[in-house]
PDB file of C-alpha atoms (C1' of nucleotides) in Angstrom:
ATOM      1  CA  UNK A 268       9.593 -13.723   0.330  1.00 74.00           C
ATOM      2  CA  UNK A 269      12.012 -10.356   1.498  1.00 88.00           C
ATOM      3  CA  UNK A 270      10.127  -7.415   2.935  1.00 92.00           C
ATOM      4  CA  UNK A 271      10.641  -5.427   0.560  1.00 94.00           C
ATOM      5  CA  UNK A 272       8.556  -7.535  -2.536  1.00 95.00           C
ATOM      6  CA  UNK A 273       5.762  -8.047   0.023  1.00 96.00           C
ATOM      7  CA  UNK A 274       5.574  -4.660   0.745  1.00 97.00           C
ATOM      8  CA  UNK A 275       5.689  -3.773  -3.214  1.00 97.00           C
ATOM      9  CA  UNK A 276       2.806  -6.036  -3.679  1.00 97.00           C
ATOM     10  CA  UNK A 277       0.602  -4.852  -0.543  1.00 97.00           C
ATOM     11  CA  UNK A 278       1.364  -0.880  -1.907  1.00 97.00           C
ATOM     12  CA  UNK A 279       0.074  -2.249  -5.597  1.00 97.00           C
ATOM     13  CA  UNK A 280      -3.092  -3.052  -3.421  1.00 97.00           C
ATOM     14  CA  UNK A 281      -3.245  -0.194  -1.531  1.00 96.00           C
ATOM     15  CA  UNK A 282      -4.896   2.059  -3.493  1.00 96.00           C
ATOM     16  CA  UNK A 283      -8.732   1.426  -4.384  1.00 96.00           C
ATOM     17  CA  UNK A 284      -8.383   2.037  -7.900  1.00 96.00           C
ATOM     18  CA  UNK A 285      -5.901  -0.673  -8.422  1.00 97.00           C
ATOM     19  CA  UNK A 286      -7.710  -3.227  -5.288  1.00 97.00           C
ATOM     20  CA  UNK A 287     -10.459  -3.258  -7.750  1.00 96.00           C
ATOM     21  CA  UNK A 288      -8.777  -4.163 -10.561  1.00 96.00           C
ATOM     22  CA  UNK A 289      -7.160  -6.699  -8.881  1.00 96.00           C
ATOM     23  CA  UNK A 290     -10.959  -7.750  -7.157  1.00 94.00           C
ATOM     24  CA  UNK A 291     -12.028  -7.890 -11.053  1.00 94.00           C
ATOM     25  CA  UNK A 292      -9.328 -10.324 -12.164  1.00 95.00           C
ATOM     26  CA  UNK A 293      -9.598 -12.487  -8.742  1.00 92.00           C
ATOM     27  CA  UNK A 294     -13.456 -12.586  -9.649  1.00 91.00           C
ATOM     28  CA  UNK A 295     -12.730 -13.381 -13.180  1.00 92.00           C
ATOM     29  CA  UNK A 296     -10.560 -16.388 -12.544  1.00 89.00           C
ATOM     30  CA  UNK A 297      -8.563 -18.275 -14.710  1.00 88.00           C
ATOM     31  CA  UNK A 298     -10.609 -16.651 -17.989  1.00 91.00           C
ATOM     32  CA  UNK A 299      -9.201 -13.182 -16.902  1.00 94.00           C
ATOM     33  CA  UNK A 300     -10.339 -10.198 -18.146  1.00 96.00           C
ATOM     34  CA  UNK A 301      -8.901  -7.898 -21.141  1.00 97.00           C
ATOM     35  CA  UNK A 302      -7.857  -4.439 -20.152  1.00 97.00           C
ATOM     36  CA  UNK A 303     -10.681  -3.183 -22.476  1.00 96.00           C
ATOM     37  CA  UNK A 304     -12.985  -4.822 -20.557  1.00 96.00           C
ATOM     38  CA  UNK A 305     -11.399  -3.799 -17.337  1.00 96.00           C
ATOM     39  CA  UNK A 306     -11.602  -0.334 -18.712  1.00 95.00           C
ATOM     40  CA  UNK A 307     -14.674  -0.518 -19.640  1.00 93.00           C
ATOM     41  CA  UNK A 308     -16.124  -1.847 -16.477  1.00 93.00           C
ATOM     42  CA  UNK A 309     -14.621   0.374 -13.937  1.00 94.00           C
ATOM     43  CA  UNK A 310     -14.645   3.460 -16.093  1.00 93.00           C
ATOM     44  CA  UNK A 311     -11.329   5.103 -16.196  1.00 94.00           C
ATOM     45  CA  UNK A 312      -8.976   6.198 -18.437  1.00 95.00           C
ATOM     46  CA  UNK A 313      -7.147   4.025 -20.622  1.00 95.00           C
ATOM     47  CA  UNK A 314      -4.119   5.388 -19.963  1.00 96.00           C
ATOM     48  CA  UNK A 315      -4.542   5.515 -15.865  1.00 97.00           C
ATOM     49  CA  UNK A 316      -5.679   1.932 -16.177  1.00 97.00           C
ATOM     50  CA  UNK A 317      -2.910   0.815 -18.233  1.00 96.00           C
ATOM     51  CA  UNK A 318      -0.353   2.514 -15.618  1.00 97.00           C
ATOM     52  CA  UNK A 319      -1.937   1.020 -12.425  1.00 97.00           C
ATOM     53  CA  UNK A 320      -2.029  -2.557 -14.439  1.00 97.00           C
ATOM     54  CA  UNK A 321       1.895  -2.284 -14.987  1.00 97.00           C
ATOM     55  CA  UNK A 322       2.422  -1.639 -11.061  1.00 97.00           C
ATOM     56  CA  UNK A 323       0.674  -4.953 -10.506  1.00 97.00           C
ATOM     57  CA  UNK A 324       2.801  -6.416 -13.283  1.00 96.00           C
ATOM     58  CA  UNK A 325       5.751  -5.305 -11.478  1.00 95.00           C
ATOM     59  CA  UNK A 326       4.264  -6.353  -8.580  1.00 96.00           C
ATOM     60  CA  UNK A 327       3.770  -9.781  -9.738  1.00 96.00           C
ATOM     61  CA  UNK A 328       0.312 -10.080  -8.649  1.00 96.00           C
ATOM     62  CA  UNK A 329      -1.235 -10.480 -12.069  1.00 96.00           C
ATOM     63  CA  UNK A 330      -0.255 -11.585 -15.573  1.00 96.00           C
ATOM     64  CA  UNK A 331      -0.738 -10.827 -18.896  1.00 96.00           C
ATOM     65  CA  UNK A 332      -1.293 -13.343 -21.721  1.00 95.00           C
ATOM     66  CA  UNK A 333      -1.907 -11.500 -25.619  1.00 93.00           C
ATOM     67  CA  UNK A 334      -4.555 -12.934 -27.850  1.00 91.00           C
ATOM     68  CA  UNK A 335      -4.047 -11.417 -31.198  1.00 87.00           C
ATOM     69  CA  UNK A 336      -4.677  -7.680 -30.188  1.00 90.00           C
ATOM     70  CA  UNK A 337      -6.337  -7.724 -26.700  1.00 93.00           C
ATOM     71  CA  UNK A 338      -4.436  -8.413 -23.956  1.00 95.00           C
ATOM     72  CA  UNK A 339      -5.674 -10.749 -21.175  1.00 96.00           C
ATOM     73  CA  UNK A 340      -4.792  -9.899 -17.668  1.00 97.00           C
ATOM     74  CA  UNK A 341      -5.062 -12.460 -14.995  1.00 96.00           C
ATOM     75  CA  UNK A 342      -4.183 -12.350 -11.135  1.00 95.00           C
ATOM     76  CA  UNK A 343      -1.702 -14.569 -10.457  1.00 93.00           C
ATOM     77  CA  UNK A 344      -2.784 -16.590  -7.731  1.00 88.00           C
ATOM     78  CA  UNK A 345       0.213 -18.186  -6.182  1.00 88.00           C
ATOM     79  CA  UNK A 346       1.367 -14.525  -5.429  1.00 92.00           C
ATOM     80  CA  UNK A 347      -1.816 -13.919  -2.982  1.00 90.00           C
ATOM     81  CA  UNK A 348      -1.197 -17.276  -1.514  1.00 87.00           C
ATOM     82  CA  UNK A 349       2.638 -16.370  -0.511  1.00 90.00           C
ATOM     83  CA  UNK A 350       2.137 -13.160   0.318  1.00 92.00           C
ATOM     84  CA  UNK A 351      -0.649 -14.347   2.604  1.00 88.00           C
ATOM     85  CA  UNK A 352       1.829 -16.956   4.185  1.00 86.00           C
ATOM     86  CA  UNK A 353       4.004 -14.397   4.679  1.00 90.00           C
ATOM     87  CA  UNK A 354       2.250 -11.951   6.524  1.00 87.00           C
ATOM     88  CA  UNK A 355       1.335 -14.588   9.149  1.00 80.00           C
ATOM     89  CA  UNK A 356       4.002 -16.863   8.641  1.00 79.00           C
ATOM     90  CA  UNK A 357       5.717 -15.873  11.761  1.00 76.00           C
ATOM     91  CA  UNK A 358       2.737 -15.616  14.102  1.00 77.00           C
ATOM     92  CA  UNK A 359       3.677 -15.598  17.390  1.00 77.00           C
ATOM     93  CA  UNK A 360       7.292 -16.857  17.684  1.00 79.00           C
ATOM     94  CA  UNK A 361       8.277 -14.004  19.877  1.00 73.00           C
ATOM     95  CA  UNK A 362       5.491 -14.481  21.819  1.00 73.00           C
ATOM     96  CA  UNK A 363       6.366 -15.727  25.756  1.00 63.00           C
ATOM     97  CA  UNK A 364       5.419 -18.780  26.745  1.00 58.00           C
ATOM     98  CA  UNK A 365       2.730 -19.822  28.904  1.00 55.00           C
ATOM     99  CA  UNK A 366       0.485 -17.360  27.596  1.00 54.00           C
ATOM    100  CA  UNK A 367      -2.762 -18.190  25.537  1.00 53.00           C
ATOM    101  CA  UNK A 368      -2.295 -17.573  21.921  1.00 58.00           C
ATOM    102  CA  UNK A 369      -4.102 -14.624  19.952  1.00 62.00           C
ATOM    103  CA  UNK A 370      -4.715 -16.822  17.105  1.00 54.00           C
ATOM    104  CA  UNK A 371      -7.772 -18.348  18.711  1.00 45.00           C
ATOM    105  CA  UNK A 372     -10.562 -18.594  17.971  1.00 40.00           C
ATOM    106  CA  UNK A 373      -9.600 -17.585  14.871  1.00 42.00           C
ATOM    107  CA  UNK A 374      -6.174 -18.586  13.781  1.00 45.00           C
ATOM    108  CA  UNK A 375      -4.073 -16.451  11.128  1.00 46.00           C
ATOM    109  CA  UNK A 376      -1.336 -19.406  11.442  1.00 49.00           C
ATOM    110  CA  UNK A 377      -1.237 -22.756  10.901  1.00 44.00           C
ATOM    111  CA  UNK A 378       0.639 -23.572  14.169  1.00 46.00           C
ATOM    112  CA  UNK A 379      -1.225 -21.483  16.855  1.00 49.00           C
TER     113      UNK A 379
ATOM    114  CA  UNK B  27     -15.712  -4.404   4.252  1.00 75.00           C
ATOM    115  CA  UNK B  28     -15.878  -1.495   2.259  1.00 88.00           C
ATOM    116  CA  UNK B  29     -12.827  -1.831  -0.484  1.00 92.00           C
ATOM    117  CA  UNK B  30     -11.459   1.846   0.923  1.00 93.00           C
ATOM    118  CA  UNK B  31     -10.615   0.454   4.586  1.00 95.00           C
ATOM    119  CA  UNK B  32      -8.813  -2.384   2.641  1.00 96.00           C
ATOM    120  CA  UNK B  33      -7.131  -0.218   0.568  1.00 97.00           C
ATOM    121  CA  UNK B  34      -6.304   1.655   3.675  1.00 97.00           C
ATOM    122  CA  UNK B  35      -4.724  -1.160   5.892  1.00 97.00           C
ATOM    123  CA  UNK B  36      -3.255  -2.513   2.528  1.00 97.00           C
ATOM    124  CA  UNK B  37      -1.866   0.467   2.184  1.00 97.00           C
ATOM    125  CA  UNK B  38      -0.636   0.824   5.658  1.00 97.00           C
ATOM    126  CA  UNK B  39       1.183  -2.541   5.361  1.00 97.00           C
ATOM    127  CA  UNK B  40       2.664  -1.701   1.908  1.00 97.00           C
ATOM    128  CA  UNK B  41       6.079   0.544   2.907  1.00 97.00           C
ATOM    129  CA  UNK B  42       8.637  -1.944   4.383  1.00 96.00           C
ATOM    130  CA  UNK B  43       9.368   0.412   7.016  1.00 96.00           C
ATOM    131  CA  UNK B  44       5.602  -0.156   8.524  1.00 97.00           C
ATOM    132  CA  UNK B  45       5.279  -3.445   7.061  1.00 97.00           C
ATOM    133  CA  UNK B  46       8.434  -4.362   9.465  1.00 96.00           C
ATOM    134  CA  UNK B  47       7.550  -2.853  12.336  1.00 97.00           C
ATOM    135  CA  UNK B  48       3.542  -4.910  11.843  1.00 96.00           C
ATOM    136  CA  UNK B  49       5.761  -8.430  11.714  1.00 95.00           C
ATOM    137  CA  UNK B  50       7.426  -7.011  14.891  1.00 95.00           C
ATOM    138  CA  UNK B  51       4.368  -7.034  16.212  1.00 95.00           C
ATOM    139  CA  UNK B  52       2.473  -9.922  14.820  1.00 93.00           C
ATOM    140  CA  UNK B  53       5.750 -12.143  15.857  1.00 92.00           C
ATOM    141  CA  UNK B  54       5.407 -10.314  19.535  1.00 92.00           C
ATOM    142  CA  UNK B  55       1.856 -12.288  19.685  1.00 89.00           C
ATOM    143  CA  UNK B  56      -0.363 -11.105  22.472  1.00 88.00           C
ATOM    144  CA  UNK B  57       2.361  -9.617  24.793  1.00 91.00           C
ATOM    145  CA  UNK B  58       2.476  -6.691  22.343  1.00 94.00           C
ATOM    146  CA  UNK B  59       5.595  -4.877  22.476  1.00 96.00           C
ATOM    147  CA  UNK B  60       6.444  -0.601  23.584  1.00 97.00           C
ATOM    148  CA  UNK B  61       6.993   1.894  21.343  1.00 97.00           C
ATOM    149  CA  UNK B  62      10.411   2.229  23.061  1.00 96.00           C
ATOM    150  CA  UNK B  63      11.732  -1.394  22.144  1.00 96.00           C
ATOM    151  CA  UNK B  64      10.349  -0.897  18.591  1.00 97.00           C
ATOM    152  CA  UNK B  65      11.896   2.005  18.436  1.00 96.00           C
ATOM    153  CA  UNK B  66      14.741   0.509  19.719  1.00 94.00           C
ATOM    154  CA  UNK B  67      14.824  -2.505  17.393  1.00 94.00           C
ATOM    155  CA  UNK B  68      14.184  -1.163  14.382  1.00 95.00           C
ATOM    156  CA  UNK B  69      16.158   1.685  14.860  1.00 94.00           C
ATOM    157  CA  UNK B  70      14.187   4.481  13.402  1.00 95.00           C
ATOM    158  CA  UNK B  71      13.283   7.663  14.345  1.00 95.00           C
ATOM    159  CA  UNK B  72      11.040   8.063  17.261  1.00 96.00           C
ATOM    160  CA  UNK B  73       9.102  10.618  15.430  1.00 96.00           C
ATOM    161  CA  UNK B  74       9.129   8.692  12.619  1.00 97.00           C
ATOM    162  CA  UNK B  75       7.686   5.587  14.209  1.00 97.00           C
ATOM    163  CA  UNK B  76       4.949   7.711  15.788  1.00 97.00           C
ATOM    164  CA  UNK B  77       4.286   8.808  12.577  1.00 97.00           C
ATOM    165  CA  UNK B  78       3.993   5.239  11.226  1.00 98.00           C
ATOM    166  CA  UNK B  79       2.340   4.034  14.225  1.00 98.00           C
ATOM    167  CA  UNK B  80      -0.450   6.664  13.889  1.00 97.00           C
ATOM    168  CA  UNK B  81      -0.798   5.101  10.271  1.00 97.00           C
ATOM    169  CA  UNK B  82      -1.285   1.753  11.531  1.00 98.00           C
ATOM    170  CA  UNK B  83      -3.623   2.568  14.236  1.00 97.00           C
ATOM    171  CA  UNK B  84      -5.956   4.281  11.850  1.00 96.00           C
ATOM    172  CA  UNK B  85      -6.402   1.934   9.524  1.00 96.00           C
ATOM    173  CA  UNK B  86      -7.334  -0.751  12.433  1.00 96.00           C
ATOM    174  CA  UNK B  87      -4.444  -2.950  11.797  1.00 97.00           C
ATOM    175  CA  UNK B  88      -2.940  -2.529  15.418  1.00 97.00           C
ATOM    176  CA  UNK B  89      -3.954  -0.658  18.863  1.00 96.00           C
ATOM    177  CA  UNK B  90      -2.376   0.725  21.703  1.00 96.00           C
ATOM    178  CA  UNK B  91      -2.814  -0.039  25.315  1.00 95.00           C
ATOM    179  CA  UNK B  92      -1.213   2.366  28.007  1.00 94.00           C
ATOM    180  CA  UNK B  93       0.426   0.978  30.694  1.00 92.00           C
ATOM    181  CA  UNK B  94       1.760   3.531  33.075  1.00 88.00           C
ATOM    182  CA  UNK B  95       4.402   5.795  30.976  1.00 91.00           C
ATOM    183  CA  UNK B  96       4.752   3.196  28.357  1.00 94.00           C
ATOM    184  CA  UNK B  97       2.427   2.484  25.021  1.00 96.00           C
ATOM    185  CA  UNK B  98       2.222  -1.230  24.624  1.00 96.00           C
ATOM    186  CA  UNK B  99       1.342  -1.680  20.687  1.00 97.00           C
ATOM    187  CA  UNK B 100      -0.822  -5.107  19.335  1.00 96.00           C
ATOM    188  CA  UNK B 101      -1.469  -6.446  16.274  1.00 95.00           C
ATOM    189  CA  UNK B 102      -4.980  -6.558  16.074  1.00 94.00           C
ATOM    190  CA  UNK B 103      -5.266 -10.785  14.641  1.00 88.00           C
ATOM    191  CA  UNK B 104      -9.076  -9.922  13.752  1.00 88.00           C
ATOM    192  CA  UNK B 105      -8.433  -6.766  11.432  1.00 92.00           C
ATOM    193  CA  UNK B 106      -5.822  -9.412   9.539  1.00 91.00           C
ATOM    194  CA  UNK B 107      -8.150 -11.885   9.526  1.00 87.00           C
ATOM    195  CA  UNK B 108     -11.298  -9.883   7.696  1.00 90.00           C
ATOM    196  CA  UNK B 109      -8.463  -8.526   5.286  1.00 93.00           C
ATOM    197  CA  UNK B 110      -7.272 -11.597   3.930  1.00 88.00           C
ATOM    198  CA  UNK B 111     -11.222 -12.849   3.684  1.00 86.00           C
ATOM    199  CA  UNK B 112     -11.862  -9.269   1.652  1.00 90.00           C
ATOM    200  CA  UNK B 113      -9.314 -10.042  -0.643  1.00 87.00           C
ATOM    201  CA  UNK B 114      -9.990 -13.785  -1.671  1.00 80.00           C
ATOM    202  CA  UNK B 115     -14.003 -13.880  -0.578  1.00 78.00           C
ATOM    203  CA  UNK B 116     -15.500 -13.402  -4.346  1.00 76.00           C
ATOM    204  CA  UNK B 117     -12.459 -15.602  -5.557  1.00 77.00           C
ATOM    205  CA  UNK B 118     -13.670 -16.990  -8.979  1.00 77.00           C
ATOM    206  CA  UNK B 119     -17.416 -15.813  -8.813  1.00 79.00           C
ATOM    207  CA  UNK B 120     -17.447 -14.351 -12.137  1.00 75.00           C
ATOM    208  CA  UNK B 121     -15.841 -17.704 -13.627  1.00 74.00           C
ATOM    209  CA  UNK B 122     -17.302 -19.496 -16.448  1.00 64.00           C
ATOM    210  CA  UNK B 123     -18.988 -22.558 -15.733  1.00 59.00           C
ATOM    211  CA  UNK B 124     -17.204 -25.982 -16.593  1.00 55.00           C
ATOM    212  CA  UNK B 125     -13.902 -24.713 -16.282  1.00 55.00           C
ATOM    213  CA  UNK B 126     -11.073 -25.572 -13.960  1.00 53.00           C
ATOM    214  CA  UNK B 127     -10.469 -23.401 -10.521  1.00 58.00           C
ATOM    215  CA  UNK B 128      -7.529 -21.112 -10.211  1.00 62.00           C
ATOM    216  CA  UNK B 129      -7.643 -21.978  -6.331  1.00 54.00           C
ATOM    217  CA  UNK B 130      -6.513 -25.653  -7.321  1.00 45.00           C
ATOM    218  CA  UNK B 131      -4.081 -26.912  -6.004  1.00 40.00           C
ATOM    219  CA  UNK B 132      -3.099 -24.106  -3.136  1.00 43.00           C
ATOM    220  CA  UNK B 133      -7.144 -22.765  -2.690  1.00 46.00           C
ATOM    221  CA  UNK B 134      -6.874 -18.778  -1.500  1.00 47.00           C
ATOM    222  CA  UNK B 135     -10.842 -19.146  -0.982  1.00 49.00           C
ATOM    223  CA  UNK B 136     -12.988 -21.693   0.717  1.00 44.00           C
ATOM    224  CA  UNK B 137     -15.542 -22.624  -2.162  1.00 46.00           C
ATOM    225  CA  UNK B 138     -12.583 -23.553  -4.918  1.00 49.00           C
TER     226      UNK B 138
ATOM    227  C1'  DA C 170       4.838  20.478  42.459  1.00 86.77           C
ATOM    228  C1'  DC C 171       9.039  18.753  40.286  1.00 86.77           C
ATOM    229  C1'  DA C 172      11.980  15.853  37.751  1.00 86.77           C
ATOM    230  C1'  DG C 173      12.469  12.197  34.553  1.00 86.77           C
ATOM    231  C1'  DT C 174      11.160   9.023  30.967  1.00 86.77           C
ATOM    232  C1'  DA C 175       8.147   7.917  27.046  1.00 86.77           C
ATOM    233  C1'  DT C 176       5.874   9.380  23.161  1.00 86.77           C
ATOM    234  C1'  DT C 177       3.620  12.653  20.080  1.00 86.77           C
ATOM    235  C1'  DT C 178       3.020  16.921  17.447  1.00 86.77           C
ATOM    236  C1'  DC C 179       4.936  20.533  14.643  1.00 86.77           C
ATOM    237  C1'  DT C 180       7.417  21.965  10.713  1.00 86.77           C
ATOM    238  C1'  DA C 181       9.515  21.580   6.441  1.00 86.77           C
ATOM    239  C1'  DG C 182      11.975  19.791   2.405  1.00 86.77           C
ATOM    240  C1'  DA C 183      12.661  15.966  -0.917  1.00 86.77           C
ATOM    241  C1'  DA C 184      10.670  12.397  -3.283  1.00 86.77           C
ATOM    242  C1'  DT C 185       6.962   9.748  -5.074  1.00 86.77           C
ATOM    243  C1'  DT C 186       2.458   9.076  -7.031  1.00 86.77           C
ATOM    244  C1'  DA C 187      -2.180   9.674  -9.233  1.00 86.77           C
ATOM    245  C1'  DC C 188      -4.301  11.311 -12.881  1.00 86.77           C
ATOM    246  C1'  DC C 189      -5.559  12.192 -17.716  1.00 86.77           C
ATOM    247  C1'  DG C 190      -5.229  14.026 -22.646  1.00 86.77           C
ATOM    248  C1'  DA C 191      -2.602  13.549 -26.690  1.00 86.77           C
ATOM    249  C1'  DA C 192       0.478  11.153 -29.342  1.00 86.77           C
ATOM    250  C1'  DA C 193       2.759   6.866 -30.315  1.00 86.77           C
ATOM    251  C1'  DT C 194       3.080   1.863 -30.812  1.00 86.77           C
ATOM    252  C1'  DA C 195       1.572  -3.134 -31.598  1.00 86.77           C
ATOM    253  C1'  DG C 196      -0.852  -6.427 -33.946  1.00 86.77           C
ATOM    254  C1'  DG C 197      -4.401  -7.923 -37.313  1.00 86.77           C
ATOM    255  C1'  DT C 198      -6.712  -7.573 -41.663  1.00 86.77           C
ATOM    256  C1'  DA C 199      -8.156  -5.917 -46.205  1.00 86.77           C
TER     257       DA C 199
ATOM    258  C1'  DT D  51       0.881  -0.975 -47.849  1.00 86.77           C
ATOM    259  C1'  DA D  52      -2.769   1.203 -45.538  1.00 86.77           C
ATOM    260  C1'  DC D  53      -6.025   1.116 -42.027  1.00 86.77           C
ATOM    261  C1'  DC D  54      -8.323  -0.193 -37.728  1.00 86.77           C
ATOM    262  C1'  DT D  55      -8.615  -1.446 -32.967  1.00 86.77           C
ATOM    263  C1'  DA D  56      -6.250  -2.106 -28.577  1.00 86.77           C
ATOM    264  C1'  DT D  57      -3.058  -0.510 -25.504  1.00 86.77           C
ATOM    265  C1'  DT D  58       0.969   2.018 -23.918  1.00 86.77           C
ATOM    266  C1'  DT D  59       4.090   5.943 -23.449  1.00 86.77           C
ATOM    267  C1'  DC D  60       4.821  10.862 -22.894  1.00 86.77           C
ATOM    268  C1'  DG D  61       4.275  15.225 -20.605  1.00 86.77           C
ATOM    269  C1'  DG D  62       2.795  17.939 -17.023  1.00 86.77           C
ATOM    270  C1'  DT D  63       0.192  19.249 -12.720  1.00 86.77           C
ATOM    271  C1'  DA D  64      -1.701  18.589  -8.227  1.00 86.77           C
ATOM    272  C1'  DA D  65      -1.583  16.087  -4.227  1.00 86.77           C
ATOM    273  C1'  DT D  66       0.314  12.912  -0.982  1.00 86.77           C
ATOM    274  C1'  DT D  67       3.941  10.823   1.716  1.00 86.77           C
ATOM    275  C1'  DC D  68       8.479   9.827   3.926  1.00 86.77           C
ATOM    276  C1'  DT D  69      11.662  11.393   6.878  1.00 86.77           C
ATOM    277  C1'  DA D  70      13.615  13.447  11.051  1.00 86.77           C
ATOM    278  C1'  DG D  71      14.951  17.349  14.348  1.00 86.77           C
ATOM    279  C1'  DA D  72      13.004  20.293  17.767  1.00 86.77           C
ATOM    280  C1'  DA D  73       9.526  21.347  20.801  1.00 86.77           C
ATOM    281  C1'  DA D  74       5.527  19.930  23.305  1.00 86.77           C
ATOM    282  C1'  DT D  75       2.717  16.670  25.939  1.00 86.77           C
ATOM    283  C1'  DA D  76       1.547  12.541  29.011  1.00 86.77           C
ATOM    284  C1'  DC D  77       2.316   9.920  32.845  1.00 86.77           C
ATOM    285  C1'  DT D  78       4.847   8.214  37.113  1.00 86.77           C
ATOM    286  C1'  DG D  79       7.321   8.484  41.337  1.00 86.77           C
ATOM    287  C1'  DT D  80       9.358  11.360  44.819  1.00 86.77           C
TER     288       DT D  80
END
DNA sequence: ACAGTATTTCTAGAATTACCGAAATAGGTA
DNA sequence: TACCTATTTCGGTAATTCTAGAAATACTGT
């Protein structure tokens, strides 16, 4: 992943409004959720909601699937997975050596 | 966690700018690196990287240690770690019963 | 105290973003 | 076709943020 669609993804996040969309759909699992439901549920306006939905689009950290005239929005869960590896993907490999690692006791990477 | 701290280090992480200068750091393991040979690495703006810095610090994603005329800067591994848990902890709780996980076969949360 | 290095604060302009109401579009159904 | 529901696009305002140069502050060593 390049810096710059991690840090498009992590912005989509950064703003409560849309982290609890997102929350919603990761909650919601495979079903998803329809944006009237979404809308519905967190209580904004349809067309705020439908413009934070189409930065996480962008994003790529959720879907959308139409069925007949709702549309289904799903997070898309192999985007939180990479973008996960690649915030700690590179734990430590400046780090000198000798010293302890931070990782412990609770690791962020697989190799410390 | 309270979803407006994660939105806030989300946030924080989400301009490449910052989010490069947090891998600097999370690479530089426990040694932390200076301002100075961030500054000097990245090659930004030293008031710019303050000003990024500051961002960082606030939202608990790194800290700053003096050590005589020079600020060492660490990624703080625990504020990463609760993150990541805050964003894949309710992971499928709202699912319908009977149907398959999302988390299968790369699992973001523990109980998928 | 003074000089020197490291870093932050101040200031300001350009650019981006959040937000929502109203109008427009998409798809389904009678 | 005409209508209904679901959702998006448009238009505009207020607020936030990025960026960096210049000045100010923090700390050390002499």
């Amino acid at each position: 992943m390049k810096v710059k669609q991690a840090a498009s993804q992590l912005e989509a996040l950064g703003k409560p409004t849309r982290l609890e969309i997102y929350r919603a759909l990761i909650r919601a699992g495979e079903n998803g959720l329809a944006v009237g439901a979404l809308q519905e549920s967190l209580n904004i306006a349809p067309s705020t909601l439908s413009h934070h939905l189409k930065t996480l689009i962008i994003s790529g950290l959720i879907s959308q699937e139409r069925q007949a005239t709702t549309l289904i929005c799903r997070a898309n869960y192999n985007s939180m997975q990479d973008l996960v590896n690649y915030l700690v993907s590179e734990c430590c490999v400046d780090q000198s050596v000798g010293t302890t690692s931070m990782c412990k006791p609770t690791p962020i990477c697989k190799d410390c």
